[in-house]
Structure formats: C-alpha cells, structure tokens
C-alpha positions as a Python dict, from the first residue, in 0.01 Angstrom:
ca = {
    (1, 'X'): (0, 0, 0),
    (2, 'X'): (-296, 76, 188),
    (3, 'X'): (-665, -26, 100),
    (4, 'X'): (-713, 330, 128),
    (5, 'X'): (-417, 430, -112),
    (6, 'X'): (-573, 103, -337),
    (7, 'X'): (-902, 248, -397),
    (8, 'X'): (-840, 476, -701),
    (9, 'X'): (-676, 171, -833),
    (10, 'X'): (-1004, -41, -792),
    (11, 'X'): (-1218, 217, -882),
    (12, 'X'): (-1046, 260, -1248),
    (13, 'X'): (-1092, -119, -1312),
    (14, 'X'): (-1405, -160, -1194),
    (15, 'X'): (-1530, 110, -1453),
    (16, 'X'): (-1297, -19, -1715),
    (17, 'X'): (-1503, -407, -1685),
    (18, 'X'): (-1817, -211, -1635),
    (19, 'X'): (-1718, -29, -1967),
    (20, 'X'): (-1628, -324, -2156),
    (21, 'X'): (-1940, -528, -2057),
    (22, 'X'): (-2158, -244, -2152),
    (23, 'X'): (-2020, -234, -2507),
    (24, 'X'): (-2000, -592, -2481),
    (25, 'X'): (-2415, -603, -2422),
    (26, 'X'): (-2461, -308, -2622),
    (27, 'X'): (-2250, -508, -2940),
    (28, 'X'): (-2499, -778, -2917),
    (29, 'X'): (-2790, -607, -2883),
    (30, 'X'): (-2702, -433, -3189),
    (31, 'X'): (-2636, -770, -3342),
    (32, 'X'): (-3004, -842, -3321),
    (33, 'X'): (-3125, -545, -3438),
    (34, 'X'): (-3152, -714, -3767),
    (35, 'X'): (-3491, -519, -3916),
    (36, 'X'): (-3338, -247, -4107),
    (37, 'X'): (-3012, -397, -4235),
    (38, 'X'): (-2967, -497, -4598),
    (39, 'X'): (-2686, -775, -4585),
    (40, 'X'): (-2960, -995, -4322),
    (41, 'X'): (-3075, -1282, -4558),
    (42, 'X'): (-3533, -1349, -4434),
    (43, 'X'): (-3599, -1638, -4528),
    (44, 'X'): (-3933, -1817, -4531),
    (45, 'X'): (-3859, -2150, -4549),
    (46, 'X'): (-3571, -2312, -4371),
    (47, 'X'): (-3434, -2652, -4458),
    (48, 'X'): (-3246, -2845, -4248),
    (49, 'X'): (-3067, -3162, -4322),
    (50, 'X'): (-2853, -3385, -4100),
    (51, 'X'): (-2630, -3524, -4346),
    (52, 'X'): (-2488, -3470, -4701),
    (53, 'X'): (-2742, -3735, -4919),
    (54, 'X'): (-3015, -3558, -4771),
    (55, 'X'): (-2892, -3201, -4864),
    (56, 'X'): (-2790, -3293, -5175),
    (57, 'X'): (-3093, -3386, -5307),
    (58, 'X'): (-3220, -3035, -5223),
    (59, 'X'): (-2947, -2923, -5550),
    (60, 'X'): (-2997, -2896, -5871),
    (61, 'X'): (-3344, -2894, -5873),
    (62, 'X'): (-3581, -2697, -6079),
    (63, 'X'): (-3818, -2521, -5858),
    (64, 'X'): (-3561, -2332, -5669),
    (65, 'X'): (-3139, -2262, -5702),
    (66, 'X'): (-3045, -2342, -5350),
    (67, 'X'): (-2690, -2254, -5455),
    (68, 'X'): (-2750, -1869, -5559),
    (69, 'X'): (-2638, -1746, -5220),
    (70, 'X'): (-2380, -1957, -5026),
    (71, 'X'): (-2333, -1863, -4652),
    (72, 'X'): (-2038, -1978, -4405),
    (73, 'X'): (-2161, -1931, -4070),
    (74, 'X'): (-1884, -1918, -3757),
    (75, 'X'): (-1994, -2230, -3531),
    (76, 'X'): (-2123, -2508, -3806),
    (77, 'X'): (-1971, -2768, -3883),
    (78, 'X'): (-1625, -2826, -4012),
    (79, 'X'): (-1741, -3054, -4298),
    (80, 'X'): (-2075, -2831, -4377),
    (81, 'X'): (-1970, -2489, -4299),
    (82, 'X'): (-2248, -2289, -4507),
    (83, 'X'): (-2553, -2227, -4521),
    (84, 'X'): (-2712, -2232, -4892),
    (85, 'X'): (-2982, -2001, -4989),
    (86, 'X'): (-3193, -1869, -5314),
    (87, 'X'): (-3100, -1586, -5463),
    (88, 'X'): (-3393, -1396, -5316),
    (89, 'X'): (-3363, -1556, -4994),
    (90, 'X'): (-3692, -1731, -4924),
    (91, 'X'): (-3562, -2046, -4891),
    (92, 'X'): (-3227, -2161, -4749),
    (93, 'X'): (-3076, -2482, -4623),
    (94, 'X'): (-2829, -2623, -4419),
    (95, 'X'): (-2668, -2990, -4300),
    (96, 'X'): (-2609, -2947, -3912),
    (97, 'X'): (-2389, -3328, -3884),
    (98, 'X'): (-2516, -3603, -3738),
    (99, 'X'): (-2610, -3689, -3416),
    (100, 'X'): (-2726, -3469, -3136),
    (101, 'X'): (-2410, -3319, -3053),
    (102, 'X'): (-2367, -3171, -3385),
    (103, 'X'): (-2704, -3052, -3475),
    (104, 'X'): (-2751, -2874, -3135),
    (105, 'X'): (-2439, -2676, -3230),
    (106, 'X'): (-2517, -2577, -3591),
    (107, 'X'): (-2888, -2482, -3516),
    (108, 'X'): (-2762, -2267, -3169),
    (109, 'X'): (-2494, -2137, -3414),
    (110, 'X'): (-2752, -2027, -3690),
    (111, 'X'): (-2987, -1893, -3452),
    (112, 'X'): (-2750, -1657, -3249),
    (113, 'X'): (-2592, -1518, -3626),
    (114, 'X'): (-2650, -1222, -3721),
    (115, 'X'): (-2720, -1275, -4115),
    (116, 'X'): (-3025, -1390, -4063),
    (117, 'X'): (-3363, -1263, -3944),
    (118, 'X'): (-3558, -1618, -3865),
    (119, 'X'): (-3849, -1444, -3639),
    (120, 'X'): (-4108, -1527, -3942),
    (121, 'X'): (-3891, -1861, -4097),
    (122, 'X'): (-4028, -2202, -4139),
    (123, 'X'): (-3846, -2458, -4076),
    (124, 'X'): (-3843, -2790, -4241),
    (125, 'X'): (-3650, -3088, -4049),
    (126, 'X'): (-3636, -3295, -4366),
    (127, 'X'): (-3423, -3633, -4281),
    (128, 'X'): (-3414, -4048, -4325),
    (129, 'X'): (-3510, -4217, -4055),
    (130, 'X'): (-3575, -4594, -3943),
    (131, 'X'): (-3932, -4719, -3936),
    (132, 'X'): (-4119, -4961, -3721),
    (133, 'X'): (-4348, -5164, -3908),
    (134, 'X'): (-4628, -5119, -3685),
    (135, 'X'): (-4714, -4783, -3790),
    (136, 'X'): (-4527, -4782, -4185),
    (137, 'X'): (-4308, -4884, -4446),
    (138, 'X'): (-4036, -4884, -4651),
    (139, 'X'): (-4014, -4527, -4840),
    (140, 'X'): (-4321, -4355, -4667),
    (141, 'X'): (-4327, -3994, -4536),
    (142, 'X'): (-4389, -3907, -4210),
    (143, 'X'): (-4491, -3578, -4014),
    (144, 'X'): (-4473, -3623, -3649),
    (145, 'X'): (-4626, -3399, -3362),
    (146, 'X'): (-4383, -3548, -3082),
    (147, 'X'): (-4022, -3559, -3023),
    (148, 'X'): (-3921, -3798, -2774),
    (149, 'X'): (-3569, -3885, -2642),
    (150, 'X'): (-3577, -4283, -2610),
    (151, 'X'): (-3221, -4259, -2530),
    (152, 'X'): (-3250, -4085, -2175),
    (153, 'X'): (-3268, -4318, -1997),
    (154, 'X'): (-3133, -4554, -1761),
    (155, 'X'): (-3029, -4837, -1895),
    (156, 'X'): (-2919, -5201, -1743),
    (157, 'X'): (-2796, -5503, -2001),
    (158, 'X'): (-3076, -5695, -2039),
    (159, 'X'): (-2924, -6026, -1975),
    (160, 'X'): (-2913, -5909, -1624),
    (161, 'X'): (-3264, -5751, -1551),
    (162, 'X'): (-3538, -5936, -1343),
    (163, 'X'): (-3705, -6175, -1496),
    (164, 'X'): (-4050, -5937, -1456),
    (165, 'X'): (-3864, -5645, -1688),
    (166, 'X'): (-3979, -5646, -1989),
    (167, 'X'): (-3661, -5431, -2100),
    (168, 'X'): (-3384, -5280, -1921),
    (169, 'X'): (-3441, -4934, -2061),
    (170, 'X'): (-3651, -4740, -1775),
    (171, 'X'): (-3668, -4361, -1684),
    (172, 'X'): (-3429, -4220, -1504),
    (173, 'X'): (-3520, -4176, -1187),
    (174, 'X'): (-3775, -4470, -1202),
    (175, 'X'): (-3720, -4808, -1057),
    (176, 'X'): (-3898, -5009, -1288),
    (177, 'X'): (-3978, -4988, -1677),
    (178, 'X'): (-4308, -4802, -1719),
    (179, 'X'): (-4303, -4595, -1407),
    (180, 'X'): (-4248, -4206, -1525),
    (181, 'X'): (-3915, -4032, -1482),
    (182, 'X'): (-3841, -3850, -1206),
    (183, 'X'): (-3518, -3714, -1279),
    (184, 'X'): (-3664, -3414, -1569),
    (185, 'X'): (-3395, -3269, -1809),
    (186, 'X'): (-3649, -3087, -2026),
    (187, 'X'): (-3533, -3239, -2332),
    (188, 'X'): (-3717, -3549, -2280),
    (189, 'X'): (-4030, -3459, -2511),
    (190, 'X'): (-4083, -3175, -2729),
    (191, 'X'): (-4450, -3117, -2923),
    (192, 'X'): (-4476, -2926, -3252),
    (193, 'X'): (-4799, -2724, -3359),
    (194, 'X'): (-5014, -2992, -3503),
    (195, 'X'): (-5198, -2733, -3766),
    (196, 'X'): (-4907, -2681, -3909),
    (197, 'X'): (-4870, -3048, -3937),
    (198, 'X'): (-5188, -3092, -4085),
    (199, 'X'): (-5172, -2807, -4391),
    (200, 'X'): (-4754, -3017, -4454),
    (201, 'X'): (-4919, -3340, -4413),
    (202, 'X'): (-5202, -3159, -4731),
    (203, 'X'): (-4905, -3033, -4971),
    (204, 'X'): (-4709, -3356, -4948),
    (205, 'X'): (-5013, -3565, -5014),
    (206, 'X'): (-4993, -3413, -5345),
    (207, 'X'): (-4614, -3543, -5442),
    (208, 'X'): (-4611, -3869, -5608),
    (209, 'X'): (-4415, -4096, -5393),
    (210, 'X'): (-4052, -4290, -5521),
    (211, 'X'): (-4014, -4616, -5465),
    (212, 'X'): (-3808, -4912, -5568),
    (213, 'X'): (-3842, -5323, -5651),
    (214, 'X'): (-3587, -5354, -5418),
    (215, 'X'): (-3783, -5163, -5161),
    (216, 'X'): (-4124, -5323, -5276),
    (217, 'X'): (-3976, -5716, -5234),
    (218, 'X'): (-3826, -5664, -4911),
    (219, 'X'): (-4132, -5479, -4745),
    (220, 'X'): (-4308, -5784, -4870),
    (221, 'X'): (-4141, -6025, -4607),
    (222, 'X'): (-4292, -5868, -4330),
    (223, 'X'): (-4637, -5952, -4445),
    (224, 'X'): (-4600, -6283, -4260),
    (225, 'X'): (-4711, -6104, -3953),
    (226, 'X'): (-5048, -5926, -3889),
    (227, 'X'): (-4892, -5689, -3660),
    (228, 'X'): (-4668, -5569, -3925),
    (229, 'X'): (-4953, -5467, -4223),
    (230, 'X'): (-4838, -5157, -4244),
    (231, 'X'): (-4496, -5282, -4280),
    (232, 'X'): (-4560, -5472, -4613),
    (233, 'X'): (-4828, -5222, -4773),
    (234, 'X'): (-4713, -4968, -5005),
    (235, 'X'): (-4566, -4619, -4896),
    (236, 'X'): (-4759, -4330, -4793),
    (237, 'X'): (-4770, -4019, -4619),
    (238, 'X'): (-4814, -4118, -4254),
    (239, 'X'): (-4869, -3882, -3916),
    (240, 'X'): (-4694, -4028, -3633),
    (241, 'X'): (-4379, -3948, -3421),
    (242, 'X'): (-4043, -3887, -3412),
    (243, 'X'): (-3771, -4098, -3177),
    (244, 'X'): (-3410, -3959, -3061),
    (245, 'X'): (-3112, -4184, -3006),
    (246, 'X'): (-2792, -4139, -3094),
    (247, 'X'): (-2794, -4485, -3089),
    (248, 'X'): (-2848, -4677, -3406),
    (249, 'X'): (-3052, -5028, -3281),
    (250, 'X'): (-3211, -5310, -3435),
    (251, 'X'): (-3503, -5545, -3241),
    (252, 'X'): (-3838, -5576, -3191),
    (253, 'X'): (-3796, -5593, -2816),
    (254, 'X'): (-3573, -5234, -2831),
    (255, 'X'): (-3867, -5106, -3075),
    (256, 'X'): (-4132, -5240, -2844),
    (257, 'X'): (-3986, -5085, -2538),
    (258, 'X'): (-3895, -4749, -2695),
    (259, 'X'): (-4315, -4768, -2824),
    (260, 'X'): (-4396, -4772, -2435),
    (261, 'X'): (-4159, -4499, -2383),
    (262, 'X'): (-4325, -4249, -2626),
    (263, 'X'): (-4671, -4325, -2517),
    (264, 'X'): (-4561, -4305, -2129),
    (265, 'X'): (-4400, -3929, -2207),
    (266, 'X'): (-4691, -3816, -2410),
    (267, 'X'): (-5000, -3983, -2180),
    (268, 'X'): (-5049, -4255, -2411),
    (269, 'X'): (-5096, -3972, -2713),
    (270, 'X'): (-4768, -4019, -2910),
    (271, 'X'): (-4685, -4296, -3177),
    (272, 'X'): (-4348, -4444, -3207),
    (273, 'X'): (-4292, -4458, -3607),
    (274, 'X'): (-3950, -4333, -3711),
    (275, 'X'): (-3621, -4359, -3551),
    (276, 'X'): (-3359, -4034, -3594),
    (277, 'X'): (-3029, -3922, -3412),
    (278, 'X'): (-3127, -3520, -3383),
    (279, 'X'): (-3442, -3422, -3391),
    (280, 'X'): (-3459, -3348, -2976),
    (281, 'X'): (-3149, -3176, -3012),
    (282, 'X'): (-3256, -2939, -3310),
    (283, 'X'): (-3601, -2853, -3153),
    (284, 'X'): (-3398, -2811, -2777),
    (285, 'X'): (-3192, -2495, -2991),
    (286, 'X'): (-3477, -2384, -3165),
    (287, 'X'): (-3659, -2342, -2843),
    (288, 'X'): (-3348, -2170, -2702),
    (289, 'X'): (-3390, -1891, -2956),
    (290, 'X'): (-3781, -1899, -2913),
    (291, 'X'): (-3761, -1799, -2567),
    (292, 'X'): (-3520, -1507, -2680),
    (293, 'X'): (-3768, -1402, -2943),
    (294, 'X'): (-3521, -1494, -3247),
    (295, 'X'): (-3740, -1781, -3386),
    (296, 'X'): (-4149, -1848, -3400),
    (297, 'X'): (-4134, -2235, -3256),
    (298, 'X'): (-4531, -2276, -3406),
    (299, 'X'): (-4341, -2235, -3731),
    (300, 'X'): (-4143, -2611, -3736),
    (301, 'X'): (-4247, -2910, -3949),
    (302, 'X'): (-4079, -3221, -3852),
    (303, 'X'): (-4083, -3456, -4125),
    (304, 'X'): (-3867, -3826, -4135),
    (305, 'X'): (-3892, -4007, -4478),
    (306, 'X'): (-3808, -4427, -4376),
    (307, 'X'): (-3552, -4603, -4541),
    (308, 'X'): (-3501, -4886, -4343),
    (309, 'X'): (-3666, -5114, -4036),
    (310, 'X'): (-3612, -5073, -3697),
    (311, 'X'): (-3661, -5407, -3635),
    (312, 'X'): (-3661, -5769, -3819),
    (313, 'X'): (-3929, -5929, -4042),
    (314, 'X'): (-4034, -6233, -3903),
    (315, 'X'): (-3789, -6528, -3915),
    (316, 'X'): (-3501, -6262, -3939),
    (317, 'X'): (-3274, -6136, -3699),
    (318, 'X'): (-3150, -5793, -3580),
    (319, 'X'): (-2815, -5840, -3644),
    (320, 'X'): (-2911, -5925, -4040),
    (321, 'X'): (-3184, -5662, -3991),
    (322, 'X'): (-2903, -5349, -3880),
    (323, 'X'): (-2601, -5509, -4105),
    (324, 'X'): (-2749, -5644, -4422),
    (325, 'X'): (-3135, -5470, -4504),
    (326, 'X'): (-3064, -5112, -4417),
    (327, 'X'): (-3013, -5002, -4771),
    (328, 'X'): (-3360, -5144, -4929),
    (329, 'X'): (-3526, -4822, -4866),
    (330, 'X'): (-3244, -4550, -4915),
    (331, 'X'): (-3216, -4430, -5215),
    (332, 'X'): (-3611, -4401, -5215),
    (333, 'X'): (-3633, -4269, -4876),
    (334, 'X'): (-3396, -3945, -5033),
    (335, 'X'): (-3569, -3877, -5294),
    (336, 'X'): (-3853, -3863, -5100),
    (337, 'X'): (-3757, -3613, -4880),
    (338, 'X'): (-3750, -3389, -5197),
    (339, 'X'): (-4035, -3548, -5370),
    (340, 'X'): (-4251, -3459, -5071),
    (341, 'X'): (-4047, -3168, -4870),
    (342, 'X'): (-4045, -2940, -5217),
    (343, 'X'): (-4434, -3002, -5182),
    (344, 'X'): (-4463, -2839, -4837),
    (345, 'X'): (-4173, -2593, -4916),
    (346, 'X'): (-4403, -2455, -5194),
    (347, 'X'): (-4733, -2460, -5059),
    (348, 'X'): (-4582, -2218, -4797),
    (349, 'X'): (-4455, -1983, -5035),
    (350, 'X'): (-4762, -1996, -5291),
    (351, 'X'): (-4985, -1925, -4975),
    (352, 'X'): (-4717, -1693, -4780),
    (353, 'X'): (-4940, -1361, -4768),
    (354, 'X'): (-5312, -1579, -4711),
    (355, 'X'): (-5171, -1850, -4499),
    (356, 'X'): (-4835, -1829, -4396),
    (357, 'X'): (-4711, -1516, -4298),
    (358, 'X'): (-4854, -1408, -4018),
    (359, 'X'): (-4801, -1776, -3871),
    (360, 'X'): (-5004, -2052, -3837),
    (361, 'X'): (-5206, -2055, -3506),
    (362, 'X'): (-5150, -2380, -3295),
    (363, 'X'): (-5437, -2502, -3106),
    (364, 'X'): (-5226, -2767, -2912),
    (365, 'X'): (-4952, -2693, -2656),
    (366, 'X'): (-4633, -2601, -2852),
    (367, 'X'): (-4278, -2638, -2644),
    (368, 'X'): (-4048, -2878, -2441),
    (369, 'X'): (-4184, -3054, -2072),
    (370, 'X'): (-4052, -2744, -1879),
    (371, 'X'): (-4355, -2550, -2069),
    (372, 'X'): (-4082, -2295, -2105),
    (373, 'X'): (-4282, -2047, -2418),
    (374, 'X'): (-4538, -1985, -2134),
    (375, 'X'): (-4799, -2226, -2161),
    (376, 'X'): (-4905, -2558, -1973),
    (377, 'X'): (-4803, -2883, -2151),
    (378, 'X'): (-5030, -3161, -2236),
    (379, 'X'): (-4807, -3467, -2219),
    (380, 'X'): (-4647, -3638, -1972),
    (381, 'X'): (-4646, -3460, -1603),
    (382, 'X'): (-4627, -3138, -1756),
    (383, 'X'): (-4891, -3008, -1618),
    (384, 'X'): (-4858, -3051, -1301),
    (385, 'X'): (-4440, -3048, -1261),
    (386, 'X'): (-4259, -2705, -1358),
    (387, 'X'): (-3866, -2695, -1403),
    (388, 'X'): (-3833, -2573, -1062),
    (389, 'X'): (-4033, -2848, -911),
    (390, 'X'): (-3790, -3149, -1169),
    (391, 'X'): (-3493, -2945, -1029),
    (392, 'X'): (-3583, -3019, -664),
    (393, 'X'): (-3687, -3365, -726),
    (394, 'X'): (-3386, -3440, -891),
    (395, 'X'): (-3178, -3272, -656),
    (396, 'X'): (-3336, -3479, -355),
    (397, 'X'): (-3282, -3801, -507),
    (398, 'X'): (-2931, -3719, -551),
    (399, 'X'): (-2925, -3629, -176),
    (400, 'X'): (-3087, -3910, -79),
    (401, 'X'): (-2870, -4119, -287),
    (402, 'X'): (-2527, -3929, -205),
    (403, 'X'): (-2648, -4032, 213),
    (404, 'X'): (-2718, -4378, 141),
    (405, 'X'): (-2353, -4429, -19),
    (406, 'X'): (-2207, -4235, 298),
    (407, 'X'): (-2388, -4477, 506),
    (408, 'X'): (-2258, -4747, 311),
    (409, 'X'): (-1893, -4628, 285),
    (410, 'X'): (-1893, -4619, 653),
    (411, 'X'): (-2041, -4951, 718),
    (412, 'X'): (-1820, -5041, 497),
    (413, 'X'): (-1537, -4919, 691),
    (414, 'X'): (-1629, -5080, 997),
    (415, 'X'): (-1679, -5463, 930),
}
C-alpha cells in the first residue's frame, strides 16, 4: 500500500490520539476545578506524620475528632492508606511512611487528588527527630526555617580520607569537605517562611512541655561538657533547623560535619539541631504543587520534637549512643508533638479570619535553591546560580569526567 493510499489511515489515528489527549487534559483540568464541588474536603490545617506513634497521638483527643471523616487516597501508602479528617474538615492528617521515598509519594499523591482543595491549607510537619546537644535536649520542640539534605553528598569511608579531611562527607561535585557543591539537584536546601515560624514558635510556647525521669537523668550526663549545656538543661521550645538523611547515624564527628554542611548551604545562617528522614522530601512535593498553584508553600510549619541524641555524652560511645539511649526521650518526644502541635493547630483556627486566612506574608525568601516560586534565594549560591546554570555545570563535569576515563581506558589499552 502506498503512502498515498496510507494517508486516510494516518489521518484517522492521528485525530483519534489528538482526541484522547484532549479529553485526557480536559479530565484533569476538570479534576482541579475543585471550587464549586461539595464532596472536596478544605481544610485549614494539615497534619502530617511520618509514622504511626506520631499519628496516633493526634487520636482520641479532646479538642478535635480526627476520626469523623476517614479518607483512602489512591497513591499512599499500603500500611497508611487514608487520610483522617474532622467532621467539618478544618483539620486533617495523614502518616506518609518513613523515609524520603515514601513521604515524597504520599504528599505528591495528596496534592495531585482531587478531594481536596489545599490552595489555603496549613500544613504542620509534626515528627520525632534526633537532637544534637549543641543547640537542645531531650524532649524539646523545635521549629526550623531550613531544610537541608546532609545525605547528598559524596561520601568516602573515613578510614581512608587524607589525613587533612576532617570528614569524608563533602559536596558533590567538590573536592574537598567545605568547598560548595557544584553538582545542584535542587533538593539540597529548602527555606520555610520564618513569620510563620515565629506566630507557631508563640502558640507552642503556651503548651506545657512532657517530660520524663528517665529523660531528665540521662540528659544529665551530658553536662560534663560545656559544649553540650543545652544538652543537659531542661526542654524547651527551640528555633533551629531541620537535617535529611535517610540514614540513621550516631557521632559527634558525623554531627559535627553535617553542622558545617547546614551552615555551608545556608551562608553560615542555618543551625543544625534535629535529625529526620523526610522533611526534604515532603517540602520537594509540596513545592511541586506550589508551582502548579495547588498549595500556598508560605503556609508550612516544620516542627521536630527530639527524642534522642545524635551523638554520645561524653565518655560514651556511638554505638551505645544509636543501640542502647535512643528510647530516653520517646515517649516524651510524642506527646510533645501533640502537647505543642495542638497549640499551633489552634491558634490557626482561633485566628483563621484576623490572621490566618488570607496567609501569612513571608518577609524571607520562601522555596528550594532553584528559586523555582519566582524569587531569588538567600542561602547558599542561590543567588547567583539558576537551575539552568547547575544543569550546565553539572553536565560539564560529567563531560569532563566521561573524557578523562576515555583517555584512561585507552592508555590503558596501550601499555
């Protein structure tokens, strides 16, 4: 058969895909169109937990019925499938799994369903986290500006780096530990509105904190140290910033390196306190559905309540540290997140129509290192390097590096 005689043929299929991508588009356009429909649940506070102690402690309670409304939404999840809400559907809640992996699935999954309307929603990242004694203790609350991804690194063992390392954790791209990253995923640091921050940071003051004599002797071993007085003084509500790892570690050096690492990303303006496995992940989704308009991303509070030490008291190892002391602060650390989090969770609502619901405006940069919501960031090389600009850096190191093992090969191949 002729092209000629093949034509019609073409012709039909070509409308029949152009037909089925148009209703395709035109279905999910639809799907946001969420204003007018009655079924689409608005909330104004969003929970999210990572695992089921910390959503737990979120039931029962008497300020709210988080189990009025109970959600399943296609793409959490196996082991936390819904998403639980009031019966009025100001505040809901859900546990994404832990780990990166998991909670960049359930918060994409949430964002992109069409039951909910989240363009004027809070959220609350309300989660246990490790602590380094530098900054705070056993059972305190923390609100943190920052996100930074400690974990993106390059790493070497470090019974095999120069003697002049002082870790073997160092940017990828870099050649040395301190030297800035070259190689730019845009996940590396993400900054939250610090307003926001401040007015959470107010409601939780007002929670009376839980604590326990377990918690209170153990902290007390770390007052052998100067540089660890925050370590052994009581628990309190603390601003200072979030790390992401999906690795769970134990050691001062580890904690001492990943310290550099936060103020290196965030020009010496972040504060390593709290250790966590998702946060980078849950703010990278949220920012997803910010640049599509689904989500306001001045509307997230970050907050890590610490139940346990990144790192040893003095005398101690990290092995004993990781294996046998992890549980001092737990039980404390949950209750806290509801102790405090309920605190924040109401001050929004009592002050939704003064405060609240027209947003909260941030007077700091708000995004991820790409600046991708429009405006310049203030950490790291943000300012100056735009994803275009990490894309071609990255790209020409991977040329560069792609020649050199060419050369090599054929060197190789010669001797």
């Amino acid at each position: 058969m002729g092209f000629s005689n093949q034509l019609p043929y073409l012709l039909a299929m070509v409308l029949t895909l152009a037909h089925c991508l148009f209703a395709t588009s035109l279905q999910a356009h639809s799907a946001r169109n969420l204003q007018n429909r009655e079924d689409v649940i608005k909330p104004k506070v969003f929970i999210i937990s990572m695992f089921e102690p910390e959503g737990n402690i979120w039931y029962g309670i008497p300020e709210f019925n988080l189990l009025a409304r109970n959600i399943t939404v296609p793409g959490f999840s196996i082991l936390y499938p819904d998403t639980h809400c009031t019966a009025d559907g100001d505040v809901c809640q859900l546990i994404t799994g832990e780990a990166e992996i998991n909670a960049a699935v359930t918060i994409a999954s949430l964002v992109q369903s069409d039951r909910f309307d989240l363009t004027a929603t809070y959220f609350l990242i309300a989660g246990i986290a490790g602590v380094n004694p530098e900054v705070a203790t056993l059972s305190s609350v923390t609100f943190a500006r920052y996100a930074v991804q400690v974990a993106l690194e390059y790493e070497f063992d470090a019974r095999e780096i120069p003697s002049n390392w002082s870790t073997g954790y160092l940017g990828q791209g870099a050649y040395a530990p301190g030297q800035y990253p070259t190689f730019i995923y845009g996940t590396e640091v993400f900054e939250v509105n610090a307003v926001l921050r401040s007015l959470a940071v107010g409601f939780a003051k007002t929670a009376t904190l839980n604590d326990s004599s377990d918690a209170a002797a153990y902290r007390k071993k770390y007052s052998s140290s100067s540089a660890y007085t925050a370590g052994a003084s009581p628990p309190s509500i603390v601003e200072c910033d979030v790390a992401t790892s999906d690795t769970y570690f134990s050691g001062a050096l580890l904690g001492e390196a990943f310290t550099n690492y936060t103020k290196l990303l965030t020009n010496g303006s972040g504060v390593y306190c709290t250790t966590a496995q998702e946060d980078n992940a849950t703010l990278e989704a949220l920012l997803r559905g910010a640049n599509m308009s689904y989500i306001d991303f001045s509307r997230i509070i970050v907050m890590r309540t610490a139940s346990d030490f990144d790192r040893p008291y003095l005398g101690s190892s990290p092995q004993q540290n990781l294996f046998y002391a992890a549980d001092y602060g737990f039980e404390p650390a949950v209750q806290n997140i509801y102790l405090a989090g309920v605190k924040v969770v109401q001050g929004i609502l009592d002050n939704w129509e003064h405060t609240f619901k027209n947003g909260v405006n941030a007077t700091n940069y708000i995004g991820d290192i790409f600046g991708t919501l429009g405006s310049t960031p203030d950490f790291g090389q943000g300012a100056a390097l735009s994803e275009q600009e990490a894309l071609a850096k990255r790209d020409v190191s991977r040329e560069r590096r792609r020649r050199r093992h060419a050369r090599r090969a054929i060197v190789g191949a010669s001797a």
